[in-house]
Coordinates of C-alpha atoms and ligand atoms in Angstrom, one line a residue:
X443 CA -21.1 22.5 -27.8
X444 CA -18.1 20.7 -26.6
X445 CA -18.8 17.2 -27.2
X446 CA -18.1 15.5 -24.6
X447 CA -21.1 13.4 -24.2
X448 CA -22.0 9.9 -25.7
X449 CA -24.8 8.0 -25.0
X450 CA -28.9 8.7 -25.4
X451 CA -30.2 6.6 -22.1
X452 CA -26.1 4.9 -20.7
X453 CA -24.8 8.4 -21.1
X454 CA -21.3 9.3 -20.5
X455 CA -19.4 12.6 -19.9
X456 CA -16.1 12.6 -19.9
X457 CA -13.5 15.2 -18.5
X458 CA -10.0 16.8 -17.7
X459 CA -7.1 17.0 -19.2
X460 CA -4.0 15.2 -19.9
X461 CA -1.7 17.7 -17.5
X462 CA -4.3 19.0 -15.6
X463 CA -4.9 17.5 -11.8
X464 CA -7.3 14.9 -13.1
X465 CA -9.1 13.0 -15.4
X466 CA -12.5 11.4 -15.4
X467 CA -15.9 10.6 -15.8
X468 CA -19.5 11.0 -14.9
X469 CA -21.9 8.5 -16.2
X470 CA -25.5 9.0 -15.9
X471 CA -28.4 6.5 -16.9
X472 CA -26.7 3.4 -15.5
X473 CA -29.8 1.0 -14.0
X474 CA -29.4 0.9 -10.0
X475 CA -28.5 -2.6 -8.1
X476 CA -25.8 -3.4 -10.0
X477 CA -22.8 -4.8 -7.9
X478 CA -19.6 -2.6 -8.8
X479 CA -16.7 -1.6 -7.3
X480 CA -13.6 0.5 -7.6
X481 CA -12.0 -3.0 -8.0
X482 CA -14.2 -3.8 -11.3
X483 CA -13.0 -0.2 -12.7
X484 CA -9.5 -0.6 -11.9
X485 CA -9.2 -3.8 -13.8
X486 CA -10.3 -2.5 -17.0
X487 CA -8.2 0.9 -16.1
X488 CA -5.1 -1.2 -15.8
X489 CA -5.2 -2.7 -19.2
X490 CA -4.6 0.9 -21.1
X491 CA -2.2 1.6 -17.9
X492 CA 1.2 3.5 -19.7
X493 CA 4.8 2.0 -18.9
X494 CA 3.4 -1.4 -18.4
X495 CA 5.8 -2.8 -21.8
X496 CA 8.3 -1.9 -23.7
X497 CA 5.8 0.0 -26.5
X498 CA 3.7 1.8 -24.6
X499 CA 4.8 5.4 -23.0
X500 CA 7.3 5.7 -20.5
X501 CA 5.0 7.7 -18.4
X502 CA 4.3 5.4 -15.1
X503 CA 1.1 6.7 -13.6
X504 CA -0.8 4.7 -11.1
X505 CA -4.2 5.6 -12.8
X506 CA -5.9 5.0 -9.6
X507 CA -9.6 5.3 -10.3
X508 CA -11.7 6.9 -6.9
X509 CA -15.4 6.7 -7.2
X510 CA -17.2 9.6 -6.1
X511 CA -21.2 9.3 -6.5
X512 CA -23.5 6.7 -7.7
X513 CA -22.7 3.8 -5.4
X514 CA -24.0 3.0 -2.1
X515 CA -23.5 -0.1 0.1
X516 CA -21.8 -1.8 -2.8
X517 CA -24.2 -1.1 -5.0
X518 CA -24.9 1.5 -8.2
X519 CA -28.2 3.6 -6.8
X520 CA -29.3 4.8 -10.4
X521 CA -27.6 8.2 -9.9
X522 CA -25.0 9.4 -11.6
X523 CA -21.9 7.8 -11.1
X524 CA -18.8 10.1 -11.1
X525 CA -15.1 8.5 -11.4
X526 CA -11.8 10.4 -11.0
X527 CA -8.1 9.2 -12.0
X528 CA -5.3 12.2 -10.5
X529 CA -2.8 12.8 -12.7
X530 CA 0.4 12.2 -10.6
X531 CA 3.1 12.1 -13.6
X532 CA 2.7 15.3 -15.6
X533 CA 6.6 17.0 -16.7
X534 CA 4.6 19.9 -18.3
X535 CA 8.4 20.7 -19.0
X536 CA 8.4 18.4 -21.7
X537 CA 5.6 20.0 -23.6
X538 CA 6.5 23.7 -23.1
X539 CA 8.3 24.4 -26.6
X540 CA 4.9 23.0 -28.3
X541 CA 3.4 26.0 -27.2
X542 CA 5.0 27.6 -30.1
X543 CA 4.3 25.5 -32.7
X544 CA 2.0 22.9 -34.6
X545 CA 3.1 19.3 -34.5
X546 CA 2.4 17.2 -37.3
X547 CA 0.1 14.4 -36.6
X548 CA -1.4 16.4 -33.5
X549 CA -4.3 18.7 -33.0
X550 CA -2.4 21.6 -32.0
X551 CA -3.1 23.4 -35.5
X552 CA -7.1 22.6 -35.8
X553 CA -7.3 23.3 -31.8
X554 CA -5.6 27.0 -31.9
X555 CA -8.1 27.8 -35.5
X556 CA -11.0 26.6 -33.4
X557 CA -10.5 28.5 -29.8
X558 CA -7.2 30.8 -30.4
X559 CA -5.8 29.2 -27.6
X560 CA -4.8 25.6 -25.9
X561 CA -3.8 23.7 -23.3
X562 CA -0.4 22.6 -25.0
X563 CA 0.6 20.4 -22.4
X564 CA 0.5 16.6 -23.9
X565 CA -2.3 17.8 -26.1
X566 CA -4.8 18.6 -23.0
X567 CA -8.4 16.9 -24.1
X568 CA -6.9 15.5 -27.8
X569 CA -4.3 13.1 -25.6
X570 CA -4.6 9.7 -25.7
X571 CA -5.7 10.3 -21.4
X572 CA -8.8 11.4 -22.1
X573 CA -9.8 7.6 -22.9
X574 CA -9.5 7.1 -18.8
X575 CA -13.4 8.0 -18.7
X576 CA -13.9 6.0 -21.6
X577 CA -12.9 2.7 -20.1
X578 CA -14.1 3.7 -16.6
X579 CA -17.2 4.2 -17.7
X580 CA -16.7 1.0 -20.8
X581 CA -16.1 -1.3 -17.2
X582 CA -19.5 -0.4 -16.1
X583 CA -21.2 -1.2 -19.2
X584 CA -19.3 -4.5 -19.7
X585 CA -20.2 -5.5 -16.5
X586 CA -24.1 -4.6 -17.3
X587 CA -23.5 -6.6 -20.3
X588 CA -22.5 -9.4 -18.3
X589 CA -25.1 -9.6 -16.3
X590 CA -27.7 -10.2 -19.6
X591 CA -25.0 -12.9 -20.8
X592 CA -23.4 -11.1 -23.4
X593 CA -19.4 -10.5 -23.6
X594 CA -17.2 -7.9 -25.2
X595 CA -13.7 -8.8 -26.7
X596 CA -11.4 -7.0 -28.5
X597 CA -7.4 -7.9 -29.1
X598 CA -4.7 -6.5 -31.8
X599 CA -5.4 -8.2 -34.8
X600 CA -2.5 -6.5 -36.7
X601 CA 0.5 -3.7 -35.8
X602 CA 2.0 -2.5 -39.6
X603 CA 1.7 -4.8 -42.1
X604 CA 2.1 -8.4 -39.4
X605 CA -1.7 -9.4 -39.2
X606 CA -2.9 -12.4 -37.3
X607 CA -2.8 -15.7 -39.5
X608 CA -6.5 -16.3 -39.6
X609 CA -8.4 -13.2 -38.5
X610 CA -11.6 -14.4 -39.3
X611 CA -11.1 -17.1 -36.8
X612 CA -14.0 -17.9 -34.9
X613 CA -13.2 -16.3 -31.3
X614 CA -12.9 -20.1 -29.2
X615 CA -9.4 -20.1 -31.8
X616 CA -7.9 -17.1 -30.8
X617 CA -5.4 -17.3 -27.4
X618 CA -7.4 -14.6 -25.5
X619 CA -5.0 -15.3 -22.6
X620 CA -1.8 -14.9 -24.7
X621 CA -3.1 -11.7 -26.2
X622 CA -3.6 -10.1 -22.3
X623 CA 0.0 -11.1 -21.5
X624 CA 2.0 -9.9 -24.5
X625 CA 3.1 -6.7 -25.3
X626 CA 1.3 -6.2 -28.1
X627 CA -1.7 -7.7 -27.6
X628 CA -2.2 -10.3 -30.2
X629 CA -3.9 -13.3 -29.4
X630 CA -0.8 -15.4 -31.7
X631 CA 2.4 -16.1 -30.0
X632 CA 4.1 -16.3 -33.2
X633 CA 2.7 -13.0 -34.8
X634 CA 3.5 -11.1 -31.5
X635 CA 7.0 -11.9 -32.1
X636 CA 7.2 -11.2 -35.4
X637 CA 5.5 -7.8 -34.4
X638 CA 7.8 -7.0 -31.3
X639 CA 10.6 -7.1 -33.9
X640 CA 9.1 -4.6 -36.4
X641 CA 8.8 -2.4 -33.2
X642 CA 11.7 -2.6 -32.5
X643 CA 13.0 -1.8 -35.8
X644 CA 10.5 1.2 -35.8
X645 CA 12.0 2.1 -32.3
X646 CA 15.5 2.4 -33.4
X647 CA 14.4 4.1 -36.8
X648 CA 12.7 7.0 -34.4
X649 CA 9.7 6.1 -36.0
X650 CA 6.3 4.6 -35.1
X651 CA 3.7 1.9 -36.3
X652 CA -0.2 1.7 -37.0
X653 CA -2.4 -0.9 -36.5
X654 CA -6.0 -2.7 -36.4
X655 CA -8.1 -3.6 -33.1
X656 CA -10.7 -6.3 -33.9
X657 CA -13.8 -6.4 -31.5
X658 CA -16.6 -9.2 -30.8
X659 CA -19.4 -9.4 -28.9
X660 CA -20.8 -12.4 -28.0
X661 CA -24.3 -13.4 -27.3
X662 CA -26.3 -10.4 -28.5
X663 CA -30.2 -11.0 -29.6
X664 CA -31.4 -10.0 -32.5
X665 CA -33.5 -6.4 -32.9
X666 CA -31.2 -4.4 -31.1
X667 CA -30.9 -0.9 -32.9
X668 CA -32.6 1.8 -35.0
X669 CA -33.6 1.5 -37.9
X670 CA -32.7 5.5 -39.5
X671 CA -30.2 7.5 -37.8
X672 CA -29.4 5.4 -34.7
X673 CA -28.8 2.4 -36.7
X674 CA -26.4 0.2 -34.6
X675 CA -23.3 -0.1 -36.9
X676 CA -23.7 4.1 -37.5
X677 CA -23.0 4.5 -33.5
X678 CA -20.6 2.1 -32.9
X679 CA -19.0 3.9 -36.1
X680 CA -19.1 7.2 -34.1
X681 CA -18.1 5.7 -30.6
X682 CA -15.0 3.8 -32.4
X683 CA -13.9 6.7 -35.3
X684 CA -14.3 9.6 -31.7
X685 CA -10.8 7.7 -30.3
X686 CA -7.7 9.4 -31.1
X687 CA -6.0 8.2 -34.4
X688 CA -8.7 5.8 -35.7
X689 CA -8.8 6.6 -38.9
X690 CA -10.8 3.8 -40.2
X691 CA -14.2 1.5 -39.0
X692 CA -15.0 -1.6 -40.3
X693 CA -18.6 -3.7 -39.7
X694 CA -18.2 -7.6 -40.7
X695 CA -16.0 -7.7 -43.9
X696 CA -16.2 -3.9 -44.5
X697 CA -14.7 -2.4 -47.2
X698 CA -14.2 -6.3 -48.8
X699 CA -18.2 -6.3 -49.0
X700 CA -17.4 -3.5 -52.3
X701 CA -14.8 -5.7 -54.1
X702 CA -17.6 -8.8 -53.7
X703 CA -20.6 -10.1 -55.2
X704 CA -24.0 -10.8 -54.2
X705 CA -23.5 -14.5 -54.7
X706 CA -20.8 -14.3 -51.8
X707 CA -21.9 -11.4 -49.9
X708 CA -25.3 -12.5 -48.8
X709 CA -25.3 -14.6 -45.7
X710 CA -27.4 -17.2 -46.1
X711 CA -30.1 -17.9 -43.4
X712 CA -30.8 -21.4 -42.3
X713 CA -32.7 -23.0 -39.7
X714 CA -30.8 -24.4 -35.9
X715 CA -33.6 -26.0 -34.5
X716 CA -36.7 -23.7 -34.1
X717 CA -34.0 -20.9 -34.6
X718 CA -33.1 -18.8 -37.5
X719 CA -29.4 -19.0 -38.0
X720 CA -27.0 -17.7 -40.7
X721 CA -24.5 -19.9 -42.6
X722 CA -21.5 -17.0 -43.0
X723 CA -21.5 -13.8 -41.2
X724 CA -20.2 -11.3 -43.7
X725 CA -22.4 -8.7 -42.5
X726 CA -20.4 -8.6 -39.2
X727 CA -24.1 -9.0 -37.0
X728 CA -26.1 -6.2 -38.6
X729 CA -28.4 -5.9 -40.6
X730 CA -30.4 -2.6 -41.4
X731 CA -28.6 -1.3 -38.8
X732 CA -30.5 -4.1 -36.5
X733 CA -28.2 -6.7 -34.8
X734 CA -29.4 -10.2 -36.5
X735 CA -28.5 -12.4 -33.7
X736 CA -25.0 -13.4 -35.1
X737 CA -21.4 -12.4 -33.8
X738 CA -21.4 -8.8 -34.1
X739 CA -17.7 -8.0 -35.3
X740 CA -16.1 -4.7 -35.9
X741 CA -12.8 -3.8 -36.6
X742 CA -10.6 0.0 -36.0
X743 CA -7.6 1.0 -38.1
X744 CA -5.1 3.1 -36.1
X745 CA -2.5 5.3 -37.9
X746 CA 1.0 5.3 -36.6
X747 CA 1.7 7.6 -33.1
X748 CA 2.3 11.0 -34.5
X749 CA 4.8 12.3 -32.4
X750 CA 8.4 10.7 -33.5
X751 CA 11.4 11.3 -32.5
X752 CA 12.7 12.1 -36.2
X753 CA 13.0 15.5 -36.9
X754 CA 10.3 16.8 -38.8
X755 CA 9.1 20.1 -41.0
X756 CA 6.4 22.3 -39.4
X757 CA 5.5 26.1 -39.0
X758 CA 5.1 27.9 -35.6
X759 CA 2.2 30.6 -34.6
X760 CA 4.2 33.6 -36.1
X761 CA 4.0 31.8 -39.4
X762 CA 7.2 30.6 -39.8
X763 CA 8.7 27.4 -41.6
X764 CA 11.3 25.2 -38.6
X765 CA 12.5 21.9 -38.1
X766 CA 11.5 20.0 -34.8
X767 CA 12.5 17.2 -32.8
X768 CA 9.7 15.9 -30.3
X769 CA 10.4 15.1 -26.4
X770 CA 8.9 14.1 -24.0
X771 CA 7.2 10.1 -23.5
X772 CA 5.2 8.6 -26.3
X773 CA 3.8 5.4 -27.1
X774 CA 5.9 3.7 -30.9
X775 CA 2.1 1.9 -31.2
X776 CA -0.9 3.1 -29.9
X777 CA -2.6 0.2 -30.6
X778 CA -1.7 -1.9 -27.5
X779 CA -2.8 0.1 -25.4
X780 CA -6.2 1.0 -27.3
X781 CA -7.6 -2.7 -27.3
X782 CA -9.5 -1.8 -23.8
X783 CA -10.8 1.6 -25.1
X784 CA -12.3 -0.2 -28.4
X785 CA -13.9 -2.5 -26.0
X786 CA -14.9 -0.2 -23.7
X787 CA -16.8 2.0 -26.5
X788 CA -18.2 -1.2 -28.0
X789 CA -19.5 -1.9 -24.3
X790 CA -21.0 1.5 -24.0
X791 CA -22.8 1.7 -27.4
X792 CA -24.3 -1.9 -27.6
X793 CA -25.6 -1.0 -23.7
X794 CA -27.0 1.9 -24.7
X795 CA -28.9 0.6 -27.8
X796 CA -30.3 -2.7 -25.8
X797 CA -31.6 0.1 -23.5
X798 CA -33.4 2.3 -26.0
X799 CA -34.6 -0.9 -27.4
X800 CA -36.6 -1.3 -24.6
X801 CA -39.5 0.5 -25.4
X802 CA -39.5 -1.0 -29.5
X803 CA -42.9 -2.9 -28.9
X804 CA -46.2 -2.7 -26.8
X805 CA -46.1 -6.6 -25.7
X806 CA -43.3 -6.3 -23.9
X807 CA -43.7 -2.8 -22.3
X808 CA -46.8 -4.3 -21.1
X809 CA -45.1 -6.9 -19.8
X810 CA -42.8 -4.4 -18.3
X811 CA -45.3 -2.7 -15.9
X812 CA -48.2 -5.6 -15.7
Ligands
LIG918 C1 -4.9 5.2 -25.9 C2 -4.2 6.3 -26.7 C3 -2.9 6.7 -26.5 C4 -2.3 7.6 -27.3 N1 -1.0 7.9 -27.0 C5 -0.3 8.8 -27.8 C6 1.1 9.1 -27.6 O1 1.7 8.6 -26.7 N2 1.7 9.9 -28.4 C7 1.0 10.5 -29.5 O2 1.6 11.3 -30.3 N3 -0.3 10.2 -29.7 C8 -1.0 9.4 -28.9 N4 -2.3 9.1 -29.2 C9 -2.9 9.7 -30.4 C10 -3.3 11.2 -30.4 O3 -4.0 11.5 -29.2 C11 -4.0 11.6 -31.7 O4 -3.4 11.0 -32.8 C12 -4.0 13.1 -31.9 O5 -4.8 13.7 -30.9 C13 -4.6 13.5 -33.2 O6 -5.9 13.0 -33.4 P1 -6.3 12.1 -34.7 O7 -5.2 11.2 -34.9 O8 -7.6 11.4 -34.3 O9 -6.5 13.1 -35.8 C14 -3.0 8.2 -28.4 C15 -4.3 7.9 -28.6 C16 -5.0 6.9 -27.8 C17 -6.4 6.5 -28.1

């Protein structure tokens, strides 16, 4: 059992190797005559693209994505789709002392206990890469999304301890557009700046920052989820905590709910019309593990990049206590970078559920095939 699947009917597989000739995806389940295009893909692939700023990695790849199966005049056929991104800037060089020992942070130790042997170059399927098929396969699923009406947004809502002034915002007062130009993705002029220079700070200490990704989606109708173990928060949990260095995952106010009471907790519901509404969302969307028909919003905690440039203490294969300095290119925040895979599993998950929900209630698979 490797893993490498998500997904019960919008299924993904994902594939390769950060220093291996490629990296990629095969997504199965996706519903035919949907217009997509290597364009749609690259869009999406281009927004967790490294070398584009100053805090990502100094690796400059093109991360061309080629389509291989799935598509045909224009179109997806309902087959699976299979994507592939070549790897074009591997300096396996830079990796060959880590052969030899365990970097701190990293998944070098718990990879050699499990198989007795890894693909030390850049971490091989623990690197950061391996997201590629993520947001390949996240482009589709937004795209599917749009098509019902219903949009996916995530943006940096804090890098260390500099947090957006009013994260609980509602989403038409965030700068969307200022968030896609900066370096660090907040959608705050002011708070960018004031993160760029604790970067920088970290930069010039060798050292490297953490950070929280904040997600929304838009438009989703109530009922979507299960109620037991496929509860809609408990995948999107999975899908977001199964990216590299989230640590943490956070529905509606999360781990504030504890430190509240019922009196303030409780959303309200109230009437819009002929509609049920609530007046607060602190339950983030979900209920029961059933999107209510609010904003769903979820948040990921990253920790800091673990390799830095410090030295640091570790122990080798043969047992032995050393002192290491890391080379090679890594990113001082991982966050930035990670904004478009948080959306992308978001995508893929609430797909996946609005799928399965399909077959929830006799009226409307009657309506289905009358
Ligand atoms: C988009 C993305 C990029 C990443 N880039 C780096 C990097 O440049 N350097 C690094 O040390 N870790 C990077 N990571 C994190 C490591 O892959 C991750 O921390 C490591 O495999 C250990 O896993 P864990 O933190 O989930 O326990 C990245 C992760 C993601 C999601």
């Amino acid at each position: 059992m490797s893993g490498s699947t998500f997904g019960n009917i919008f299924q993904i597989t994902t594939w390769g190797e950060s220093h291996g000739s490629g990296i990629g995806v095969v997504v199965d389940g996706c519903p035919a005559g949907l217009s997509l295009s290597e364009a749609d893909i690259q869009t999406y692939l281009d927004r967790r693209k490294p070398g584009a700023s100053r805090y990502a990695t100094q690796r400059k790849e093109a991360d061309s994505v080629e389509i291989l199966s799935g598509i045909f005049e224009g179109k997806t056929t309902g087959t699976p789709i299979s994507m592939l991104v070549r790897n074009t800037s591997q300096r396996s060089a830079d990796y060959s002392e880590i052969a030899s020992y365990y970097r701190p942070g990293h998944a070098d130790y718990t990879f050699d206990q499990k198989y007795g042997f890894r693909d030390y170059r850049g971490g091989g399927r623990s690197s950061g890469r391996e997201t590629i098929g993520r947001v390949a396969a996240g482009a589709i699923a937004a795209k599917l999304l749009a098509a019902l009406g219903i949009t996916v947004t995530a943006y940096t809502q804090a890098i260390g301890a500099i947090e957006l002034p009013n994260p609980q915002c509602p989403i038409d007062q965030l700068d969307l557009e200022e968030a896609r130009k900066n370096p660090t993705g907040m959608p705050d002029k002011e708070a960018s700046a004031k993160a760029e220079k604790y970067l920088e700070e970290c930069m010039e200490r060798l050292d490297s920052a953490g950070g929280v990704v904040a997600c929304r989606v838009e438009n989703l109708p109530a009922g979507i989820g299960e109620p037991v173990f496929e509860k809609l928060d408990a995948n999107l949990a999975k899908a977001i905590l199964s990216i590299g260095a989230v640590k943490a995952f956070e529905i509606g106010d999360g781990i504030r709910a504890a430190s509240a009471n019922g009196s303030t907790n409780n959303d309200s519901f109230r009437m819009n019309g002929a509609a049920v509404t609530k007046a607060t969302n602190h339950a983030g969307g979900v209920l029961g593990g059933i999107s209510d028909g609010s904003e769903l919003v979820l948040r990921a905690y990253f920790k800091p990049t673990p390799s830095i440039f410090q030295q640091q203490e570790t122990v080798n294969r043969d047992g032995e206590e050393i002192t290491i300095q890391i080379k090679g290119r890594h990113d001082p925040v991982i966050v930035p970078r990670a904004v478009v895979v948080v959306e992308a599993m978001t995508a893929i998950t609430v797909l996946d559920m609005l799928l399965q929900n399909m077959t929830a209630r006799i009226d409307k698979i009657q309506q289905f095939y009358s």
